[in-house]
Short mmCIF file of C-alpha atoms in Angstrom, two decimals:
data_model
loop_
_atom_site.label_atom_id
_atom_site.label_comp_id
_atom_site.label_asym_id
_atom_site.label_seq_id
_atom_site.Cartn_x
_atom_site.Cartn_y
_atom_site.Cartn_z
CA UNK A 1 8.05 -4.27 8.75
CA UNK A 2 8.06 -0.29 9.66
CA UNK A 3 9.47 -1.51 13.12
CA UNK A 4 11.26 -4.11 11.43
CA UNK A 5 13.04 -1.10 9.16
CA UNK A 6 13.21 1.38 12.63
CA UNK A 7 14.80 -1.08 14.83
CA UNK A 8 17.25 -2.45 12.01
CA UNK A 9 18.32 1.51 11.96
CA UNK A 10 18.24 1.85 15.73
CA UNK A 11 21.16 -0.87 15.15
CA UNK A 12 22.78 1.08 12.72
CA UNK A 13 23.04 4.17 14.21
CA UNK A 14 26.16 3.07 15.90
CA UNK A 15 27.77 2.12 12.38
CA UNK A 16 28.54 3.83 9.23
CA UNK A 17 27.87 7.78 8.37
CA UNK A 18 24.34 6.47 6.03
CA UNK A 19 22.77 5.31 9.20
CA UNK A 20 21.46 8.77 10.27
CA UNK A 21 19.92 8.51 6.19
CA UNK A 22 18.30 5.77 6.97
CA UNK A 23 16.87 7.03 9.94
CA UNK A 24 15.14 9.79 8.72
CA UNK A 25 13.95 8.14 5.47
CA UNK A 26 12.21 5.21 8.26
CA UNK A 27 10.94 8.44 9.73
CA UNK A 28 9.39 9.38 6.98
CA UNK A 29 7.98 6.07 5.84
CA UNK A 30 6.11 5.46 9.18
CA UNK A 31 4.95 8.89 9.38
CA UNK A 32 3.77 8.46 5.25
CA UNK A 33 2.07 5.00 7.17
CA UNK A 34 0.63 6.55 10.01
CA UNK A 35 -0.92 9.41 7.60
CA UNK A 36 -2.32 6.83 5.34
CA UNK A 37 -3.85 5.04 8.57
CA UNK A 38 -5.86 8.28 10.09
CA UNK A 39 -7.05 9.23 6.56
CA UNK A 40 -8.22 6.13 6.05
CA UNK A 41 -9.88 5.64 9.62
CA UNK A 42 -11.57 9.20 8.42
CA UNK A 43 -12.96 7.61 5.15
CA UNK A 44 -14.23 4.29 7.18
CA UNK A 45 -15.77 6.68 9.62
CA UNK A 46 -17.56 8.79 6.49
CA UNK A 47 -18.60 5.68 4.74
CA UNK A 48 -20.75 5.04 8.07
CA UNK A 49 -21.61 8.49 8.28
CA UNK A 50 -23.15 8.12 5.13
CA UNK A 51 -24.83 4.93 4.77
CA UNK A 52 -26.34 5.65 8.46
CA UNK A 53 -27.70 9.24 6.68
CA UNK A 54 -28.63 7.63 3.10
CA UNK A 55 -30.94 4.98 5.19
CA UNK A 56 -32.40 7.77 7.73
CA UNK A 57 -33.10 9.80 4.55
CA UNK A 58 -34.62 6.98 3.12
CA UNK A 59 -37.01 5.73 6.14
CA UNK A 60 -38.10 9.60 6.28
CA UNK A 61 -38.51 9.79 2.59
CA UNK A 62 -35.93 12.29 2.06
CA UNK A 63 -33.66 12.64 -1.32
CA UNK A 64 -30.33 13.35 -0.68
CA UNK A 65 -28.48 12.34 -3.61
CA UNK A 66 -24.91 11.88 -3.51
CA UNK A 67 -24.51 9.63 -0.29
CA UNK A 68 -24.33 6.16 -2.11
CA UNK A 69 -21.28 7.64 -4.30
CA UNK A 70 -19.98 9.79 -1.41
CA UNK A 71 -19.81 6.34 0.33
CA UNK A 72 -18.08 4.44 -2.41
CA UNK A 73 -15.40 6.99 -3.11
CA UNK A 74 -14.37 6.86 0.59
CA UNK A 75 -14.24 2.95 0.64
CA UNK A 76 -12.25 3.23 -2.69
CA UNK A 77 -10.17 5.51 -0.89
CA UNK A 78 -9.75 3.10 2.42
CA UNK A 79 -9.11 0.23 0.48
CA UNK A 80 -6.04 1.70 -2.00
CA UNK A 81 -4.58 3.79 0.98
CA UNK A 82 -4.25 0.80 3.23
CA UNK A 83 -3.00 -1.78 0.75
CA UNK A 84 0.29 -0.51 0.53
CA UNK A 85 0.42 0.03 4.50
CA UNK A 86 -0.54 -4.13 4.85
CA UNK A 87 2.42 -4.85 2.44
CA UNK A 88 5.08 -2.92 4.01
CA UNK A 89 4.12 -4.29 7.73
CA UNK A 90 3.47 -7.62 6.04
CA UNK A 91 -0.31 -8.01 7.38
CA UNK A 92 -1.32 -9.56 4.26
CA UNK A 93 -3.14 -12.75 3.60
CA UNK A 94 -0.86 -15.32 2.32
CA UNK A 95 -0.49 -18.83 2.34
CA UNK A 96 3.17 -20.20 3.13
CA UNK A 97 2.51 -23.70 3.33
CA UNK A 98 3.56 -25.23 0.21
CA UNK A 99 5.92 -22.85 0.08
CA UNK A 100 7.56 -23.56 4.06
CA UNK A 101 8.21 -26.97 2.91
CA UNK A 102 10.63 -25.99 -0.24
CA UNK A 103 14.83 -25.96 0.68
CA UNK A 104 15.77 -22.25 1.66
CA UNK A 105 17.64 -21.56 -1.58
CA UNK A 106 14.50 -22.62 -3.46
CA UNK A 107 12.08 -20.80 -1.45
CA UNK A 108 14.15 -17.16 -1.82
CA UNK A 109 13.28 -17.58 -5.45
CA UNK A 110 10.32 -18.67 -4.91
CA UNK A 111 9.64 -15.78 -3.25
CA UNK A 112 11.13 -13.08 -5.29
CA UNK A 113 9.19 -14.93 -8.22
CA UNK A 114 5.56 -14.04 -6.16
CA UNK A 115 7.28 -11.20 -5.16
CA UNK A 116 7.90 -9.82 -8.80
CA UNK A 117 4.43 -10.77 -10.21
CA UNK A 118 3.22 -8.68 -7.77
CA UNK A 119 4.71 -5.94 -8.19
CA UNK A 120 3.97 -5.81 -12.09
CA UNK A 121 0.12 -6.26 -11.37
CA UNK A 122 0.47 -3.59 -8.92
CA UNK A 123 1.80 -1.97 -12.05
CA UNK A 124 -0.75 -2.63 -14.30
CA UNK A 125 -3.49 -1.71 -12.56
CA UNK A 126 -0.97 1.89 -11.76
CA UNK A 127 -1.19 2.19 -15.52
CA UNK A 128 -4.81 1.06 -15.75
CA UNK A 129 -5.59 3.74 -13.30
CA UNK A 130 -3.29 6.57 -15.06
CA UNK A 131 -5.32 5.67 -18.45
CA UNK A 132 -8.61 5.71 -16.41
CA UNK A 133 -7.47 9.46 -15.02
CA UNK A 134 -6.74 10.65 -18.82
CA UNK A 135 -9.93 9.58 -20.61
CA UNK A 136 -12.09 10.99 -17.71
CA UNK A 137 -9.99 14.33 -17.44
CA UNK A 138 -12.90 17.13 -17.55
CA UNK A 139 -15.55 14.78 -16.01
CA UNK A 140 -17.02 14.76 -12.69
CA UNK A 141 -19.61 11.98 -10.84
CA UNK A 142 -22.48 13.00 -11.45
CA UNK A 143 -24.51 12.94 -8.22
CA UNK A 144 -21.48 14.65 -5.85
CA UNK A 145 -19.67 17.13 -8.72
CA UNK A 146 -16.44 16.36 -7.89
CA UNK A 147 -14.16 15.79 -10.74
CA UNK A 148 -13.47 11.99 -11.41
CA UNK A 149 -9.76 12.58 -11.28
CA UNK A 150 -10.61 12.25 -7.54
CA UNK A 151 -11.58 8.72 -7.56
CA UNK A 152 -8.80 7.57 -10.02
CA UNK A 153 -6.04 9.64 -7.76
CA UNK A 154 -6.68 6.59 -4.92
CA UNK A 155 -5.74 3.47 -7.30
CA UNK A 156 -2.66 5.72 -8.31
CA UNK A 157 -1.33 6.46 -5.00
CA UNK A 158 -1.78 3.23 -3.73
CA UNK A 159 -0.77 1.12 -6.50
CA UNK A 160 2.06 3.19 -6.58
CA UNK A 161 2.73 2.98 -2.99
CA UNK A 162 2.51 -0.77 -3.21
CA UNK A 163 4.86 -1.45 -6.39
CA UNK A 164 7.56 0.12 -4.70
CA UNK A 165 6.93 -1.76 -1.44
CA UNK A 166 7.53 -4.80 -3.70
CA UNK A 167 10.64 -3.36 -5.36
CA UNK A 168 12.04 -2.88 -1.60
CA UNK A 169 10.86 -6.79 -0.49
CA UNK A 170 12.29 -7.35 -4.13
CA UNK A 171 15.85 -5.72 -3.26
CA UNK A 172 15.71 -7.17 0.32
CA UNK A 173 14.94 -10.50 -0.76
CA UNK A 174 17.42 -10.33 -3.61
CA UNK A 175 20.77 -9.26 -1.42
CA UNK A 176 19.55 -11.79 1.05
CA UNK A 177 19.60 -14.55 -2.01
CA UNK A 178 22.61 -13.49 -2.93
CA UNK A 179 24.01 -13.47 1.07
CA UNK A 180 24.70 -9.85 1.23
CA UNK A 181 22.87 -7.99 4.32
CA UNK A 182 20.69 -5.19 3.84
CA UNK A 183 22.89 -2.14 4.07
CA UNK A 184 26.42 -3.45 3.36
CA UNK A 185 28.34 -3.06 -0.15
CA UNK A 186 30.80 -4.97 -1.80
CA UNK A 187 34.09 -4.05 -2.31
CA UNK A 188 36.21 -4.75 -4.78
#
């Protein structure tokens, strides 16, 4: 969808004064996406680093504690950084079937339905997470000493990353239900 959202602005460039807007705020979301994608690449690559040194450490009967939860804050970090990322490009698992087979008009509401469910779990667990940061403020984990806030921040960014890439499917989906294109406005 980042493409989707460059090349739709590529198109616009030739319209009205917001198109050079638009092109810097697509800009800015793939570069957000592209960040997101190396960090987490870095936190896949220290989960491996990790494991690989927490079972060499163990074969040679060596205590280094701290590698188990050093390896599942960096997978809780990969998984919430690249969750918003696979709903923006729309590489998430799905299933369409049932819902290919319903008429067009019924399957835009059908859609924004899913679509707005979504987006208030992706709330919820926001707000689960911001609760989760506030009753462990002061804490740390144990076995690494860095301050829990650190493994709450990940659910927050990405949960908040991903509720507004469901408010933007949600607006998209919405002037497209209601047959105005992305971009235009209605005058009166």
């Amino acid at each position: 969808m980042a493409d989707k959202l460059t090349a739709s602005s590529a198109d616009e460039a030739s319209g009205d004064g917001s198109s050079h807007e638009t092109l810097v705020r697509n800009d800015v979301l793939n570069g957000l996406l592209q960040f997101k994608y190396t960090v987490a690449v870095v936190c896949l690559f220290g989960v491996t680093v990790a494991l690989l040194l927490q079972i060499a450490t163990r074969t040679l009967n060596v205590s280094v504690p701290g590698l188990q939860a050093l390896a599942q804050l960096l997978a809780v970090w990969m998984a919430f950084l690249l969750i918003g990322n696979l709903e923006v490009e729309d590489k998430h698992i799905r299933v369409n079937y049932f819902a290919e087979k319903l008429p067009a008009p019924v399957r835009s509401v059908v859609d924004i339905a899913v679509l707005s469910l979504s987006a208030l779990w992706a709330a919820i667990i926001f707000v689960a997470a911001v609760l989760g940061s506030l009753a462990s403020a002061g804490t740390t984990i144990p076995t690494l000493g860095v301050p829990t806030f650190v493994l709450h921040a990940a659910p927050l960014l990405g949960m908040l990353l991903l509720t507004l890439a469901y408010l933007a499917k949600i607006k998209t989906s919405l002037a497209e239900c209601l047959g105005f294109e992305e971009g235009t406005r209605v005058r009166n």
